[in-house]
């Protein structure tokens, strides 16, 4: 069973979460996790000014996703940073190229989930995932979130990401905060949960 993890990461936070999601997927017998990045849309000089060139070298080895790979996957988990309470432009542009899949119904019935990050604790994580869900519904996919059986999202002893809609992390205004162990645990849980649901859907 092929679980595709498609993400965009500018400074590495979503990449680290994607790795944790993949770890969770691999805990399910017979499930293979495949990591893919969506194409970059910003020119190199802009990325340089944003201080993103060096951080992106850490995951430059991850292949760039193609739309056709979505159709061949048994389940898909998407990762995007928050941009004003919505997905980033790079992810939006990639998804806008999936019209051919929609016409054919290629994604109908596939399990799908979303994880995210934001600079601040209340920076639009939930709205980013919820607005992403509209794409999944238009494609006929089966939305899988992060249930409260992941007890880490009820913690009040530390600042943490995670909601019933999906795993998340808080990056900090300067990207100085890396995903906490609890954030990563939520990502692993969601990866495992999506893979388990996909296994049931695929019989």
mmCIF file of C-alpha atoms in Angstrom:
data_model
loop_
_atom_site.group_PDB
_atom_site.id
_atom_site.type_symbol
_atom_site.label_atom_id
_atom_site.label_comp_id
_atom_site.label_asym_id
_atom_site.label_seq_id
_atom_site.Cartn_x
_atom_site.Cartn_y
_atom_site.Cartn_z
ATOM 1 C CA UNK A 1 0.000 0.000 0.000
ATOM 2 C CA UNK A 2 1.418 3.309 -1.164
ATOM 3 C CA UNK A 3 0.868 6.371 1.058
ATOM 4 C CA UNK A 4 2.032 9.558 -0.634
ATOM 5 C CA UNK A 5 3.119 12.470 1.582
ATOM 6 C CA UNK A 6 3.063 15.657 -0.486
ATOM 7 C CA UNK A 7 4.289 18.830 1.164
ATOM 8 C CA UNK A 8 5.856 22.261 0.865
ATOM 9 C CA UNK A 9 8.437 23.424 3.370
ATOM 10 C CA UNK A 10 10.307 26.712 3.298
ATOM 11 C CA UNK A 11 12.463 26.498 6.426
ATOM 12 C CA UNK A 12 12.229 22.791 7.309
ATOM 13 C CA UNK A 13 9.420 22.652 9.874
ATOM 14 C CA UNK A 14 6.917 20.963 7.558
ATOM 15 C CA UNK A 15 9.682 18.709 6.229
ATOM 16 C CA UNK A 16 10.401 17.466 9.750
ATOM 17 C CA UNK A 17 6.682 16.901 10.324
ATOM 18 C CA UNK A 18 6.487 15.025 7.004
ATOM 19 C CA UNK A 19 9.281 12.728 8.140
ATOM 20 C CA UNK A 20 7.344 11.979 11.316
ATOM 21 C CA UNK A 21 4.165 11.329 9.309
ATOM 22 C CA UNK A 22 6.168 8.860 7.206
ATOM 23 C CA UNK A 23 7.413 7.117 10.356
ATOM 24 C CA UNK A 24 3.810 6.627 11.430
ATOM 25 C CA UNK A 25 2.787 5.269 8.028
ATOM 26 C CA UNK A 26 5.568 2.683 8.143
ATOM 27 C CA UNK A 27 4.251 1.341 11.450
ATOM 28 C CA UNK A 28 1.309 -0.152 9.529
ATOM 29 C CA UNK A 29 2.163 -3.575 8.021
ATOM 30 C CA UNK A 30 2.433 -3.411 4.250
ATOM 31 C CA UNK A 31 2.332 0.386 4.094
ATOM 32 C CA UNK A 32 5.028 2.283 2.200
ATOM 33 C CA UNK A 33 5.564 6.016 2.781
ATOM 34 C CA UNK A 34 6.651 8.087 -0.222
ATOM 35 C CA UNK A 35 7.807 11.676 0.386
ATOM 36 C CA UNK A 36 7.390 14.300 -2.339
ATOM 37 C CA UNK A 37 7.822 18.099 -2.450
ATOM 38 C CA UNK A 38 5.554 20.340 -4.508
ATOM 39 C CA UNK A 39 7.369 22.535 -7.058
ATOM 40 C CA UNK A 40 8.843 25.810 -5.847
ATOM 41 C CA UNK A 41 7.283 28.886 -7.425
ATOM 42 C CA UNK A 42 9.506 31.601 -5.944
ATOM 43 C CA UNK A 43 12.652 32.669 -7.850
ATOM 44 C CA UNK A 44 16.047 31.974 -6.247
ATOM 45 C CA UNK A 45 16.725 35.646 -5.481
ATOM 46 C CA UNK A 46 13.508 35.915 -3.485
ATOM 47 C CA UNK A 47 14.279 32.727 -1.562
ATOM 48 C CA UNK A 48 17.729 34.155 -0.832
ATOM 49 C CA UNK A 49 16.231 37.353 0.592
ATOM 50 C CA UNK A 50 13.870 35.276 2.734
ATOM 51 C CA UNK A 51 16.749 33.233 4.148
ATOM 52 C CA UNK A 52 15.274 30.009 2.776
ATOM 53 C CA UNK A 53 18.073 28.785 0.507
ATOM 54 C CA UNK A 54 20.240 27.191 3.187
ATOM 55 C CA UNK A 55 17.367 25.524 5.115
ATOM 56 C CA UNK A 56 16.001 23.988 1.902
ATOM 57 C CA UNK A 57 19.286 22.223 1.170
ATOM 58 C CA UNK A 58 18.451 19.795 3.982
ATOM 59 C CA UNK A 59 15.556 18.329 2.000
ATOM 60 C CA UNK A 60 16.607 19.080 -1.586
ATOM 61 C CA UNK A 61 17.057 15.314 -2.086
ATOM 62 C CA UNK A 62 13.294 14.758 -1.822
ATOM 63 C CA UNK A 63 11.893 14.351 -5.369
ATOM 64 C CA UNK A 64 9.449 16.932 -6.698
ATOM 65 C CA UNK A 65 5.881 15.659 -6.934
ATOM 66 C CA UNK A 66 3.979 15.165 -10.167
ATOM 67 C CA UNK A 67 0.207 15.267 -10.459
ATOM 68 C CA UNK A 68 0.131 11.726 -11.870
ATOM 69 C CA UNK A 69 1.610 10.358 -8.645
ATOM 70 C CA UNK A 70 -1.556 11.392 -6.795
ATOM 71 C CA UNK A 71 -3.633 9.053 -8.930
ATOM 72 C CA UNK A 72 -1.405 6.045 -8.288
ATOM 73 C CA UNK A 73 -1.300 6.481 -4.502
ATOM 74 C CA UNK A 74 -3.596 4.529 -2.185
ATOM 75 C CA UNK A 75 -3.736 7.442 0.269
ATOM 76 C CA UNK A 76 -2.334 10.982 0.348
ATOM 77 C CA UNK A 77 -1.290 13.164 3.266
ATOM 78 C CA UNK A 78 -0.648 16.823 2.474
ATOM 79 C CA UNK A 79 1.558 19.201 4.435
ATOM 80 C CA UNK A 80 1.593 22.973 4.064
ATOM 81 C CA UNK A 81 2.668 25.958 6.124
ATOM 82 C CA UNK A 82 -0.011 28.499 6.972
ATOM 83 C CA UNK A 83 -0.239 31.630 4.865
ATOM 84 C CA UNK A 84 -2.748 34.044 6.394
ATOM 85 C CA UNK A 85 -4.977 31.176 7.511
ATOM 86 C CA UNK A 86 -4.773 29.256 4.258
ATOM 87 C CA UNK A 87 -2.420 26.937 2.389
ATOM 88 C CA UNK A 88 0.740 28.335 0.817
ATOM 89 C CA UNK A 89 0.768 29.477 -2.805
ATOM 90 C CA UNK A 90 3.093 26.671 -3.896
ATOM 91 C CA UNK A 91 0.611 24.045 -2.714
ATOM 92 C CA UNK A 92 -2.319 25.945 -4.227
ATOM 93 C CA UNK A 93 -0.657 26.066 -7.628
ATOM 94 C CA UNK A 94 0.100 22.339 -7.504
ATOM 95 C CA UNK A 95 -3.481 21.480 -6.587
ATOM 96 C CA UNK A 96 -4.851 23.740 -9.300
ATOM 97 C CA UNK A 97 -3.166 21.453 -11.830
ATOM 98 C CA UNK A 98 -5.280 18.448 -10.766
ATOM 99 C CA UNK A 99 -8.304 19.252 -12.927
ATOM 100 C CA UNK A 100 -7.622 16.238 -15.122
ATOM 101 C CA UNK A 101 -7.748 13.958 -12.099
ATOM 102 C CA UNK A 102 -11.061 15.502 -11.072
ATOM 103 C CA UNK A 103 -12.560 14.875 -14.525
ATOM 104 C CA UNK A 104 -11.563 11.211 -14.342
ATOM 105 C CA UNK A 105 -12.513 10.785 -10.679
ATOM 106 C CA UNK A 106 -8.989 9.510 -10.054
ATOM 107 C CA UNK A 107 -8.893 10.529 -6.375
ATOM 108 C CA UNK A 108 -12.402 9.475 -5.388
ATOM 109 C CA UNK A 109 -12.435 7.196 -2.352
ATOM 110 C CA UNK A 110 -8.799 7.695 -1.371
ATOM 111 C CA UNK A 111 -8.021 8.454 2.292
ATOM 112 C CA UNK A 112 -6.453 11.876 2.793
ATOM 113 C CA UNK A 113 -5.215 14.052 5.641
ATOM 114 C CA UNK A 114 -3.554 17.428 6.146
ATOM 115 C CA UNK A 115 -0.900 18.733 8.550
ATOM 116 C CA UNK A 116 0.409 22.275 8.909
ATOM 117 C CA UNK A 117 2.576 24.796 10.747
ATOM 118 C CA UNK A 118 2.259 28.466 11.661
ATOM 119 C CA UNK A 119 4.530 31.116 13.113
ATOM 120 C CA UNK A 120 2.341 31.756 16.144
ATOM 121 C CA UNK A 121 0.168 29.684 18.442
ATOM 122 C CA UNK A 122 -3.067 31.068 16.974
ATOM 123 C CA UNK A 123 -1.763 31.673 13.476
ATOM 124 C CA UNK A 124 -4.495 29.969 11.462
ATOM 125 C CA UNK A 125 -3.577 26.299 11.751
ATOM 126 C CA UNK A 126 -7.164 25.079 11.977
ATOM 127 C CA UNK A 127 -8.461 27.329 9.189
ATOM 128 C CA UNK A 128 -5.618 26.212 6.941
ATOM 129 C CA UNK A 129 -6.536 22.557 7.361
ATOM 130 C CA UNK A 130 -10.282 23.161 7.123
ATOM 131 C CA UNK A 131 -9.991 25.209 3.925
ATOM 132 C CA UNK A 132 -7.698 22.520 2.503
ATOM 133 C CA UNK A 133 -10.482 20.027 3.183
ATOM 134 C CA UNK A 134 -12.664 21.696 0.528
ATOM 135 C CA UNK A 135 -10.189 20.527 -2.131
ATOM 136 C CA UNK A 136 -10.279 16.991 -0.742
ATOM 137 C CA UNK A 137 -14.077 16.972 -0.803
ATOM 138 C CA UNK A 138 -14.243 18.276 -4.376
ATOM 139 C CA UNK A 139 -11.958 15.411 -5.370
ATOM 140 C CA UNK A 140 -14.181 12.919 -3.545
ATOM 141 C CA UNK A 141 -11.537 11.917 -1.031
ATOM 142 C CA UNK A 142 -12.157 10.496 2.443
ATOM 143 C CA UNK A 143 -10.947 13.006 5.035
ATOM 144 C CA UNK A 144 -8.980 11.593 7.964
ATOM 145 C CA UNK A 145 -8.052 13.892 10.840
ATOM 146 C CA UNK A 146 -6.284 13.483 14.159
ATOM 147 C CA UNK A 147 -8.752 11.924 16.623
ATOM 148 C CA UNK A 148 -8.682 12.574 20.343
ATOM 149 C CA UNK A 149 -7.318 9.072 20.828
ATOM 150 C CA UNK A 150 -4.073 10.951 20.307
ATOM 151 C CA UNK A 151 -3.994 12.203 23.875
ATOM 152 C CA UNK A 152 -1.159 14.624 23.161
ATOM 153 C CA UNK A 153 -3.534 17.215 21.768
ATOM 154 C CA UNK A 154 -5.249 17.622 25.138
ATOM 155 C CA UNK A 155 -2.024 18.585 26.931
ATOM 156 C CA UNK A 156 -1.998 21.908 28.764
ATOM 157 C CA UNK A 157 1.465 21.696 30.284
ATOM 158 C CA UNK A 158 3.177 23.078 27.188
ATOM 159 C CA UNK A 159 2.495 25.071 24.040
ATOM 160 C CA UNK A 160 1.746 22.516 21.392
ATOM 161 C CA UNK A 161 0.189 22.008 17.988
ATOM 162 C CA UNK A 162 -2.458 19.495 16.986
ATOM 163 C CA UNK A 163 -6.239 19.569 16.626
ATOM 164 C CA UNK A 164 -8.938 17.115 15.541
ATOM 165 C CA UNK A 165 -8.370 18.407 11.998
ATOM 166 C CA UNK A 166 -4.732 17.371 11.803
ATOM 167 C CA UNK A 167 -1.231 17.500 13.228
ATOM 168 C CA UNK A 168 0.528 20.851 13.402
ATOM 169 C CA UNK A 169 3.475 22.707 14.865
ATOM 170 C CA UNK A 170 4.400 26.252 15.859
ATOM 171 C CA UNK A 171 7.511 27.559 14.131
ATOM 172 C CA UNK A 172 7.984 30.928 15.845
ATOM 173 C CA UNK A 173 8.143 34.334 14.204
ATOM 174 C CA UNK A 174 11.734 33.764 13.066
ATOM 175 C CA UNK A 175 11.414 30.019 12.557
ATOM 176 C CA UNK A 176 13.342 29.487 15.775
ATOM 177 C CA UNK A 177 11.050 26.823 17.261
ATOM 178 C CA UNK A 178 11.472 23.302 15.925
ATOM 179 C CA UNK A 179 8.614 20.787 16.156
ATOM 180 C CA UNK A 180 8.347 19.504 19.721
ATOM 181 C CA UNK A 181 8.254 15.808 20.525
ATOM 182 C CA UNK A 182 4.519 16.139 21.099
ATOM 183 C CA UNK A 183 4.052 17.770 17.678
ATOM 184 C CA UNK A 184 6.034 14.958 16.074
ATOM 185 C CA UNK A 185 4.072 12.348 18.005
ATOM 186 C CA UNK A 186 0.870 13.839 16.588
ATOM 187 C CA UNK A 187 2.306 13.669 13.076
ATOM 188 C CA UNK A 188 3.315 10.023 13.575
ATOM 189 C CA UNK A 189 -0.145 9.236 14.922
ATOM 190 C CA UNK A 190 -1.845 10.858 11.941
ATOM 191 C CA UNK A 191 0.393 9.043 9.474
ATOM 192 C CA UNK A 192 -0.392 5.718 11.122
ATOM 193 C CA UNK A 193 -4.113 6.545 11.357
ATOM 194 C CA UNK A 194 -4.422 7.485 7.670
ATOM 195 C CA UNK A 195 -2.576 4.331 6.650
ATOM 196 C CA UNK A 196 -4.853 2.190 8.822
ATOM 197 C CA UNK A 197 -7.977 3.779 7.335
ATOM 198 C CA UNK A 198 -6.567 3.347 3.826
ATOM 199 C CA UNK A 199 -5.905 -0.329 4.514
ATOM 200 C CA UNK A 200 -9.549 -0.793 5.501
ATOM 201 C CA UNK A 201 -10.798 1.117 2.457
ATOM 202 C CA UNK A 202 -8.607 -0.990 0.184
ATOM 203 C CA UNK A 203 -9.816 -4.216 1.762
#
